[in-house]
Amino acid sequence: MSYAADSLQLQVADVERPSKLMAEKILTQAFNTMHVNVNFIPLPGMRMQVMWKEGRLDGIAGRALSSDLANGVRIDFPVAYEEAVVYTIKKNFIPNGYESLQPYSVGFLAGIPYFDERLKNVPERESAPSIESLFKKLEVGRSDIVVESRFSACVLKKLGIQDVVILEPALERRPIYVYLHVRHKDLVRELESVLKAMEVDGSVKKLQEQAIAEYRQKCPA
């Protein structure tokens, strides 16, 4: 089946992350193989949820939540990944899952359903509208720690914020999946097959490495 006349509208995060670049690169190649046109639409999390409920999106290009998406069909192949880590200036402990964060004031990026789910048992939370403001709140003591992608250390360099460290080990390395709206369920099996073939021939790993390299090129030395 060809969708050449119309493009699938796939949401991606409105924040530059390697995982976003991974998903775009891998899905572009996969859908090209299938002769399907796609457009990637950067949207914040809350706006994405509204448009999804209204049926105005054909898919979500990067979702890490374990809970199901209403009217969505998950493609059984992770196209990207993120490592969630703890950033801090003054605290020193060994992270052991999200439950170990309960004694602290935890900063996180607003509009990310994934972090809402993971941090639901943390009593004191401090959300921020952007990664930049998230780290600035950490700098002035509005939060004890920040939970964010390991790759977001690049933002710290751009801001020139000193003395922030990453506590090891990572909270988790989470796979990121694609969801298609149920109206496109006829594409699911073929897309899974194409992605798995791309893994076998090395294309997935190559494109993921390219995405990380491109992201790091924009990061201050």
CSV table of C-alpha atoms in Angstrom, one decimal:
chain,number,residue,atom,x,y,z
A,1,MET,CA,0.0,0.0,0.0
A,2,SER,CA,1.3,3.4,-0.9
A,3,TYR,CA,0.6,6.6,1.0
A,4,ALA,CA,2.4,8.8,-1.5
A,5,ALA,CA,-0.6,11.1,-1.9
A,6,ASP,CA,-0.8,11.9,1.8
A,7,SER,CA,1.9,12.0,4.5
A,8,LEU,CA,1.6,10.4,7.9
A,9,GLN,CA,1.8,13.0,10.6
A,10,LEU,CA,4.1,11.8,13.4
A,11,GLN,CA,4.7,13.7,16.6
A,12,VAL,CA,8.3,14.1,17.9
A,13,ALA,CA,9.4,15.9,21.0
A,14,ASP,CA,9.9,19.7,20.7
A,15,VAL,CA,13.2,19.4,22.6
A,16,GLU,CA,16.4,18.5,20.8
A,17,ARG,CA,17.6,15.1,22.0
A,18,PRO,CA,19.6,12.3,20.4
A,19,SER,CA,16.6,10.0,20.8
A,20,LYS,CA,14.5,12.4,18.7
A,21,LEU,CA,17.2,12.4,15.9
A,22,MET,CA,17.5,8.6,16.1
A,23,ALA,CA,13.7,8.1,15.7
A,24,GLU,CA,13.6,10.6,12.8
A,25,LYS,CA,16.5,9.0,10.9
A,26,ILE,CA,15.4,5.4,11.4
A,27,LEU,CA,11.8,6.0,10.6
A,28,THR,CA,12.6,8.1,7.6
A,29,GLN,CA,14.6,5.2,6.1
A,30,ALA,CA,12.0,2.6,7.1
A,31,PHE,CA,9.0,4.4,5.7
A,32,ASN,CA,11.0,5.2,2.5
A,33,THR,CA,11.5,1.5,2.1
A,34,MET,CA,7.7,1.1,2.4
A,35,HIS,CA,7.1,4.0,0.0
A,36,VAL,CA,5.2,5.9,2.7
A,37,ASN,CA,5.7,9.6,3.2
A,38,VAL,CA,6.0,11.0,6.7
A,39,ASN,CA,6.1,14.4,8.3
A,40,PHE,CA,7.6,14.9,11.8
A,41,ILE,CA,5.8,17.5,13.9
A,42,PRO,CA,7.6,18.8,17.0
A,43,LEU,CA,5.0,19.2,19.8
A,44,PRO,CA,5.2,19.6,23.5
A,45,GLY,CA,3.8,16.7,25.5
A,46,MET,CA,0.5,18.3,26.5
A,47,ARG,CA,-0.2,19.6,23.0
A,48,MET,CA,0.5,16.1,21.7
A,49,GLN,CA,-2.0,14.5,24.0
A,50,VAL,CA,-4.7,16.9,22.9
A,51,MET,CA,-4.0,16.4,19.2
A,52,TRP,CA,-3.9,12.6,19.7
A,53,LYS,CA,-7.3,12.6,21.5
A,54,GLU,CA,-8.7,14.7,18.6
A,55,GLY,CA,-7.4,12.1,16.1
A,56,ARG,CA,-5.2,14.7,14.4
A,57,LEU,CA,-2.0,12.6,14.6
A,58,ASP,CA,-1.1,9.4,12.7
A,59,GLY,CA,1.5,8.3,15.2
A,60,ILE,CA,3.9,9.1,18.0
A,61,ALA,CA,7.6,8.8,16.9
A,62,GLY,CA,9.0,8.4,20.3
A,63,ARG,CA,7.3,7.1,23.4
A,64,ALA,CA,8.9,5.5,26.5
A,65,LEU,CA,5.9,5.0,28.7
A,66,SER,CA,5.0,1.4,29.6
A,67,SER,CA,1.3,2.2,29.7
A,68,ASP,CA,-0.7,1.7,26.6
A,69,LEU,CA,-1.7,4.7,24.4
A,70,ALA,CA,-5.5,4.8,23.7
A,71,ASN,CA,-6.2,4.0,20.0
A,72,GLY,CA,-2.5,3.4,19.5
A,73,VAL,CA,-0.7,0.3,18.3
A,74,ARG,CA,2.9,0.0,19.5
A,75,ILE,CA,5.5,-1.1,16.9
A,76,ASP,CA,7.4,-4.0,18.6
A,77,PHE,CA,10.8,-2.6,18.0
A,78,PRO,CA,12.6,0.2,19.9
A,79,VAL,CA,13.9,2.9,17.5
A,80,ALA,CA,15.8,4.9,20.1
A,81,TYR,CA,16.8,5.0,23.8
A,82,GLU,CA,17.5,7.4,26.6
A,83,GLU,CA,19.4,7.1,29.8
A,84,ALA,CA,17.7,8.8,32.7
A,85,VAL,CA,20.3,10.0,35.3
A,86,VAL,CA,20.4,12.2,38.4
A,87,TYR,CA,22.0,15.6,38.2
A,88,THR,CA,22.9,17.5,41.4
A,89,ILE,CA,25.2,20.1,43.0
A,90,LYS,CA,25.0,19.4,46.7
A,91,LYS,CA,23.6,15.9,47.2
A,92,ASN,CA,25.7,12.7,47.2
A,93,PHE,CA,24.1,9.3,47.2
A,94,ILE,CA,23.9,6.2,45.0
A,95,PRO,CA,20.7,6.2,42.9
A,96,ASN,CA,18.8,2.9,43.2
A,97,GLY,CA,15.7,3.4,41.1
A,98,TYR,CA,13.1,6.2,41.3
A,99,GLU,CA,12.1,5.2,44.9
A,100,SER,CA,15.5,6.3,46.1
A,101,LEU,CA,14.7,9.8,45.1
A,102,GLN,CA,11.8,10.2,47.6
A,103,PRO,CA,13.8,12.1,50.3
A,104,TYR,CA,14.7,14.9,47.8
A,105,SER,CA,13.1,17.8,45.9
A,106,VAL,CA,13.2,16.5,42.3
A,107,GLY,CA,13.2,18.7,39.3
A,108,PHE,CA,11.9,17.4,36.0
A,109,LEU,CA,10.7,18.6,32.6
A,110,ALA,CA,7.0,19.5,32.5
A,111,GLY,CA,4.8,17.9,29.8
A,112,ILE,CA,6.7,14.6,29.7
A,113,PRO,CA,4.2,11.9,30.7
A,114,TYR,CA,7.0,9.5,31.2
A,115,PHE,CA,8.5,11.4,34.1
A,116,ASP,CA,5.1,12.1,35.6
A,117,GLU,CA,4.6,8.3,35.8
A,118,ARG,CA,8.1,7.5,37.1
A,119,LEU,CA,8.1,10.3,39.8
A,120,LYS,CA,4.5,9.8,41.0
A,121,ASN,CA,5.6,8.6,44.4
A,122,VAL,CA,8.1,11.4,45.0
A,123,PRO,CA,6.4,13.9,47.5
A,124,GLU,CA,8.3,17.0,46.5
A,125,ARG,CA,8.6,17.7,42.8
A,126,GLU,CA,9.5,20.9,40.9
A,127,SER,CA,8.6,21.0,37.2
A,128,ALA,CA,10.2,23.3,34.6
A,129,PRO,CA,9.0,24.3,31.1
A,130,SER,CA,12.4,23.8,29.5
A,131,ILE,CA,15.7,22.0,30.2
A,132,GLU,CA,17.4,25.3,30.5
A,133,SER,CA,15.1,26.5,33.3
A,134,LEU,CA,15.3,23.0,34.9
A,135,PHE,CA,19.0,23.4,35.4
A,136,LYS,CA,18.8,27.0,36.4
A,137,LYS,CA,16.4,26.0,39.2
A,138,LEU,CA,18.9,23.4,40.3
A,139,GLU,CA,21.6,26.0,40.3
A,140,VAL,CA,19.7,28.4,42.6
A,141,GLY,CA,18.6,25.6,44.9
A,142,ARG,CA,14.9,25.3,43.9
A,143,SER,CA,15.4,21.6,43.6
A,144,ASP,CA,17.9,19.2,45.2
A,145,ILE,CA,18.3,17.0,42.1
A,146,VAL,CA,17.2,16.9,38.5
A,147,VAL,CA,16.1,13.8,36.6
A,148,GLU,CA,16.9,14.1,32.9
A,149,SER,CA,18.6,12.4,30.0
A,150,ARG,CA,22.3,11.9,30.3
A,151,PHE,CA,22.6,13.7,26.9
A,152,SER,CA,21.2,16.9,28.5
A,153,ALA,CA,24.7,17.5,30.0
A,154,CYS,CA,25.2,19.4,26.7
A,155,VAL,CA,22.7,22.0,27.9
A,156,LEU,CA,24.7,22.5,31.1
A,157,LYS,CA,27.8,23.4,29.0
A,158,LYS,CA,25.8,25.9,26.9
A,159,LEU,CA,24.5,27.6,30.1
A,160,GLY,CA,28.0,27.6,31.7
A,161,ILE,CA,26.6,26.2,35.0
A,162,GLN,CA,29.4,24.9,37.2
A,163,ASP,CA,29.7,22.1,39.8
A,164,VAL,CA,26.8,20.0,38.5
A,165,VAL,CA,27.6,16.3,38.7
A,166,ILE,CA,25.8,13.1,37.4
A,167,LEU,CA,25.3,10.5,40.1
A,168,GLU,CA,25.9,6.9,39.0
A,169,PRO,CA,24.5,4.5,38.1
A,170,ALA,CA,21.8,5.7,35.7
A,171,LEU,CA,18.2,5.3,36.9
A,172,GLU,CA,17.5,3.3,33.8
A,173,ARG,CA,18.1,3.0,30.1
A,174,ARG,CA,14.7,3.1,28.6
A,175,PRO,CA,13.8,1.9,25.1
A,176,ILE,CA,11.7,4.3,23.0
A,177,TYR,CA,9.0,3.0,20.7
A,178,VAL,CA,6.8,4.2,17.9
A,179,TYR,CA,3.0,4.1,18.1
A,180,LEU,CA,0.7,4.3,15.1
A,181,HIS,CA,-2.9,5.2,15.3
A,182,VAL,CA,-5.2,2.2,15.1
A,183,ARG,CA,-6.5,3.4,11.7
A,184,HIS,CA,-3.0,2.6,10.3
A,185,LYS,CA,-2.8,-0.9,11.8
A,186,ASP,CA,-2.4,-2.3,8.3
A,187,LEU,CA,1.1,-0.8,8.3
A,188,VAL,CA,2.2,-2.3,11.6
A,189,ARG,CA,3.5,-5.7,10.5
A,190,GLU,CA,5.4,-4.4,7.5
A,191,LEU,CA,7.0,-1.6,9.6
A,192,GLU,CA,8.1,-4.1,12.2
A,193,SER,CA,9.6,-6.3,9.5
A,194,VAL,CA,11.5,-3.4,7.9
A,195,LEU,CA,12.9,-2.2,11.2
A,196,LYS,CA,14.1,-5.7,12.2
A,197,ALA,CA,15.7,-6.1,8.8
A,198,MET,CA,17.5,-2.7,9.4
A,199,GLU,CA,18.8,-4.0,12.7
A,200,VAL,CA,20.2,-7.1,11.0
A,201,ASP,CA,22.0,-5.2,8.3
A,202,GLY,CA,23.4,-2.7,10.9
A,203,SER,CA,21.4,0.3,9.7
A,204,VAL,CA,19.8,0.9,13.1
A,205,LYS,CA,23.0,1.0,15.0
A,206,LYS,CA,24.7,3.2,12.4
A,207,LEU,CA,21.8,5.7,12.4
A,208,GLN,CA,21.7,5.9,16.1
A,209,GLU,CA,25.4,6.6,16.3
A,210,GLN,CA,25.0,9.3,13.6
A,211,ALA,CA,22.3,10.9,15.7
A,212,ILE,CA,24.5,11.0,18.8
A,213,ALA,CA,27.4,12.4,16.8
A,214,GLU,CA,25.3,15.1,15.3
A,215,TYR,CA,23.9,16.1,18.7
A,216,ARG,CA,27.4,16.2,20.3
A,217,GLN,CA,28.8,18.4,17.4
A,218,LYS,CA,26.4,21.1,18.6
A,219,CYS,CA,27.6,20.8,22.2
A,220,PRO,CA,30.2,23.2,23.5
A,221,ALA,CA,33.6,21.7,24.1
